[in-house]
Coordinates of C-alpha atoms in Angstrom, one line a residue:
X1 CA 0.1 -0.2 0.1
X2 CA 1.6 3.3 -1.3
X3 CA 1.3 6.2 1.1
X4 CA 1.9 10.0 -0.1
X5 CA 2.8 12.2 2.8
X6 CA 2.8 16.1 2.0
X7 CA 4.1 18.4 4.7
X8 CA 6.9 21.5 4.7
X9 CA 8.3 20.6 8.2
X10 CA 11.0 17.7 7.6
X11 CA 10.7 16.5 11.3
X12 CA 6.9 15.7 10.9
X13 CA 7.9 14.0 7.5
X14 CA 10.4 11.7 9.2
X15 CA 8.1 10.9 12.0
X16 CA 5.0 10.2 9.6
X17 CA 7.3 8.1 7.4
X18 CA 9.2 6.4 10.2
X19 CA 6.1 5.0 11.9
X20 CA 4.1 4.1 8.6
X21 CA 7.2 2.3 7.1
X22 CA 6.9 0.0 10.5
X23 CA 3.2 -1.0 9.5
X24 CA 5.2 -1.7 6.1
X25 CA 3.4 0.8 3.9
X26 CA 5.2 2.6 0.8
X27 CA 5.9 5.9 1.9
X28 CA 6.6 8.7 -0.6
X29 CA 7.3 12.2 0.5
X30 CA 6.5 15.7 -0.6
X31 CA 7.2 19.3 1.0
X32 CA 5.1 21.3 -1.0
X33 CA 2.2 21.6 -3.3
X34 CA 3.8 21.3 -6.3
X35 CA 6.1 18.4 -5.6
X36 CA 2.5 16.7 -4.4
X37 CA 0.6 17.1 -7.4
X38 CA 3.5 15.5 -9.1
X39 CA 4.2 12.8 -6.8
X40 CA 0.3 12.1 -6.8
X41 CA 0.5 11.8 -10.6
X42 CA 3.5 9.7 -10.6
X43 CA 2.9 7.2 -7.7
X44 CA -0.7 6.9 -7.7
X45 CA -0.9 6.5 -3.9
X46 CA -3.5 4.5 -2.1
X47 CA -3.8 7.2 0.7
X48 CA -2.4 11.0 1.2
X49 CA -1.7 12.4 4.4
X50 CA -1.9 16.1 3.4
X51 CA -1.3 19.4 5.5
X52 CA -3.0 22.3 4.9
X53 CA -0.6 25.1 5.2
X54 CA 2.0 24.9 2.6
X55 CA 4.3 27.3 1.1
X56 CA 3.1 27.3 -2.6
X57 CA -0.3 25.5 -3.1
X58 CA -2.8 25.2 0.0
X59 CA -3.9 21.9 1.2
X60 CA -7.4 23.3 0.4
X61 CA -6.6 23.7 -3.1
X62 CA -4.6 20.2 -3.3
X63 CA -7.4 18.5 -2.1
X64 CA -9.9 20.1 -4.8
X65 CA -7.7 19.4 -7.8
X66 CA -7.4 16.0 -6.7
X67 CA -11.2 15.3 -6.2
X68 CA -11.5 16.5 -9.6
X69 CA -10.2 13.0 -10.8
X70 CA -9.7 10.7 -8.1
X71 CA -11.5 9.3 -4.9
X72 CA -8.4 8.5 -3.2
X73 CA -8.3 8.6 0.6
X74 CA -7.1 11.8 2.0
X75 CA -6.2 12.6 5.5
X76 CA -5.7 16.4 6.8
X77 CA -2.9 17.2 8.5
X78 CA -3.1 20.8 10.1
X79 CA -2.7 23.3 13.0
X80 CA -6.0 24.7 12.2
X81 CA -8.5 23.4 14.7
X82 CA -11.7 25.2 14.4
X83 CA -14.8 23.3 14.0
X84 CA -15.2 25.4 10.9
X85 CA -11.9 24.6 9.6
X86 CA -12.7 20.9 10.0
X87 CA -16.1 21.0 8.4
X88 CA -14.5 23.0 5.4
X89 CA -11.8 20.3 5.1
X90 CA -14.1 17.6 5.0
X91 CA -16.7 19.3 2.7
X92 CA -14.1 19.8 0.1
X93 CA -13.4 16.0 0.1
X94 CA -11.2 14.9 3.2
X95 CA -12.0 11.4 4.4
X96 CA -10.7 12.5 7.9
X97 CA -8.8 15.4 9.9
X98 CA -6.0 15.6 12.4
X99 CA -5.0 18.7 14.5
X100 CA -1.5 19.4 15.2
X101 CA 0.5 18.1 17.3
X102 CA -1.0 14.8 16.9
X103 CA 0.3 11.4 18.0
X104 CA 2.3 9.3 15.4
X105 CA 0.3 6.1 16.5
X106 CA -3.0 7.9 16.1
X107 CA -2.1 8.9 12.7
X108 CA -1.3 5.4 11.7
X109 CA -4.6 4.0 13.1
X110 CA -6.6 6.7 11.4
X111 CA -4.4 5.7 7.9
X112 CA -5.5 1.8 8.6
X113 CA -9.1 2.9 9.5
X114 CA -9.8 5.2 6.5
X115 CA -8.0 2.1 4.0
X116 CA -10.6 -0.3 5.6
X117 CA -13.4 1.3 5.0
X118 CA -12.0 2.7 1.5
X119 CA -13.3 0.8 -1.8
X120 CA -10.3 1.7 -3.2
X121 CA -8.2 0.1 -0.7
X122 CA -7.9 -3.6 -1.6
X123 CA -5.6 -5.6 1.0
X124 CA -4.4 -8.7 -1.4
X125 CA -3.4 -10.7 1.9
X126 CA -6.4 -11.1 4.4
X127 CA -5.2 -14.3 5.6
X128 CA -2.2 -16.1 6.1
X129 CA -2.2 -20.0 6.7
X130 CA 0.9 -22.1 7.3
X131 CA 1.6 -25.9 7.3
X132 CA -2.3 -27.0 6.3
X133 CA -4.0 -24.1 8.9
X134 CA -1.6 -25.3 12.2
X135 CA -1.1 -21.3 12.4
X136 CA -2.8 -19.0 10.8
X137 CA -2.9 -15.2 10.9
X138 CA -5.2 -12.6 9.8
X139 CA -3.2 -9.3 9.7
X140 CA -5.7 -7.0 9.3
X141 CA -7.9 -8.1 12.4
X142 CA -4.5 -8.9 14.2
X143 CA -5.6 -12.3 15.1
X144 CA -3.9 -15.3 15.6
X145 CA -5.0 -18.9 15.5
X146 CA -2.7 -22.2 16.7
X147 CA -4.8 -25.2 15.7
X148 CA -8.0 -23.4 15.2
X149 CA -7.7 -22.1 18.6
X150 CA -7.2 -18.1 18.8
X151 CA -3.8 -17.2 20.9
X152 CA -3.8 -14.0 22.3
X153 CA -0.7 -12.0 21.5
X154 CA 0.5 -8.7 22.7
X155 CA 1.1 -5.9 20.1
X156 CA 4.4 -6.3 19.9
X157 CA 4.4 -10.1 19.9
X158 CA 1.8 -9.5 16.7
X159 CA 4.6 -7.3 15.3
X160 CA 7.3 -9.5 15.5
X161 CA 5.0 -12.3 14.1
X162 CA 4.0 -11.1 11.1
X163 CA 7.1 -9.4 10.6
X164 CA 9.0 -12.5 10.5
X165 CA 5.9 -14.2 8.5
X166 CA 6.0 -11.6 6.0
X167 CA 9.5 -12.9 4.9
X168 CA 10.0 -16.4 5.2
X169 CA 13.7 -17.6 5.6
X170 CA 14.8 -14.4 5.9
X171 CA 17.3 -13.8 8.8
X172 CA 16.9 -10.5 11.3
X173 CA 19.1 -9.7 13.5
X174 CA 18.0 -8.5 16.9
X175 CA 19.0 -4.9 16.0
X176 CA 16.7 -5.2 12.6
X177 CA 13.6 -6.8 14.8
X178 CA 14.1 -3.6 17.2
X179 CA 14.1 -1.2 14.7
X180 CA 11.2 -2.7 12.8
X181 CA 8.9 -2.6 15.9
X182 CA 10.4 0.6 17.5
X183 CA 8.0 2.9 19.0
X184 CA 5.6 0.3 20.8
X185 CA 7.4 -0.8 24.1
X186 CA 11.1 -1.5 23.7
X187 CA 13.9 0.3 25.2
X188 CA 17.1 0.7 23.7
X189 CA 18.6 -2.9 24.3
X190 CA 18.1 -5.5 21.8
X191 CA 18.3 -8.1 23.9
X192 CA 14.7 -7.5 25.0
X193 CA 14.0 -8.9 22.0
X194 CA 14.8 -12.6 23.0
X195 CA 12.3 -11.9 25.9
X196 CA 9.1 -11.4 23.3
X197 CA 10.3 -14.1 21.3
X198 CA 10.6 -16.6 24.3
X199 CA 6.9 -15.4 24.9
X200 CA 6.0 -15.5 21.6
X201 CA 7.1 -19.2 21.6
X202 CA 5.2 -20.4 24.5
X203 CA 2.2 -19.3 22.7
X204 CA 2.3 -20.4 19.3
X205 CA 5.1 -23.7 19.3
X206 CA 4.1 -27.6 20.0
X207 CA 7.6 -27.5 21.5
X208 CA 9.5 -24.6 22.7
X209 CA 12.8 -26.4 23.0
X210 CA 12.4 -27.3 19.4
X211 CA 10.6 -24.6 17.9
X212 CA 9.0 -24.9 14.4
X213 CA 7.8 -21.5 13.6
X214 CA 10.3 -18.9 15.0
X215 CA 13.7 -20.5 14.5
X216 CA 17.2 -19.3 15.9
X217 CA 19.9 -18.4 14.0
X218 CA 23.0 -18.7 16.3
X219 CA 25.0 -15.8 16.2
X220 CA 22.7 -14.0 13.6
X221 CA 19.1 -13.8 14.9
X222 CA 15.8 -15.2 14.1
X223 CA 14.0 -16.4 11.2
X224 CA 10.5 -17.8 10.5
X225 CA 10.4 -21.7 9.4
X226 CA 6.5 -22.3 8.8
X227 CA 5.8 -23.3 5.3
X228 CA 2.8 -21.2 3.7
X229 CA -0.1 -23.1 2.6
X230 CA -0.9 -22.5 -1.5
X231 CA -4.4 -22.3 -0.9
X232 CA -4.1 -19.2 0.5
X233 CA -2.5 -15.7 -0.5

């Protein structure tokens, strides 16, 4: 899923990009209105996070231009917070409205919500099944089933599992795992990953001493060992 973020503040672009990348969105950036329109035509994003206050073309004008040819979801991002400003943004075609300063986690949640309810958003992989249904992951609903019984994972455990399962046989170092799930509940110590992996194994493995799904690659890190069922995407 491709997300275009438009803002003239580099720090905001950096923060939003980092949090969306964690969720494995493909992120494109623009720092002014002209660049935003060029990127929109070139990239054809699935959603746009659009600041209203830009140095050349206002976000309002950009939204109106885009709405003439596209129904791509747009989330307005601005310091304006009056009721009239919000209503105006929604009336010209924005799907949602977030006021600065904002929580990056809230923005990601809004992005996911808007994409789910948008007809233009089609997630091609809604069910991941491994080893004849022995392990099933629903990435959108954040549900995991082991032997047809739901297992309850913490947000960090779910992030680790879906990251590893997304790239079967790829070896992730502890530093890489930490980087990909940062912003949740980690300290700077990468060894905390081992604790979460241990807890995850207790929930999805038949034998934690001889794990099948979450494998240790000694001296390197971890990788996913499950075999994806061909009948599912």
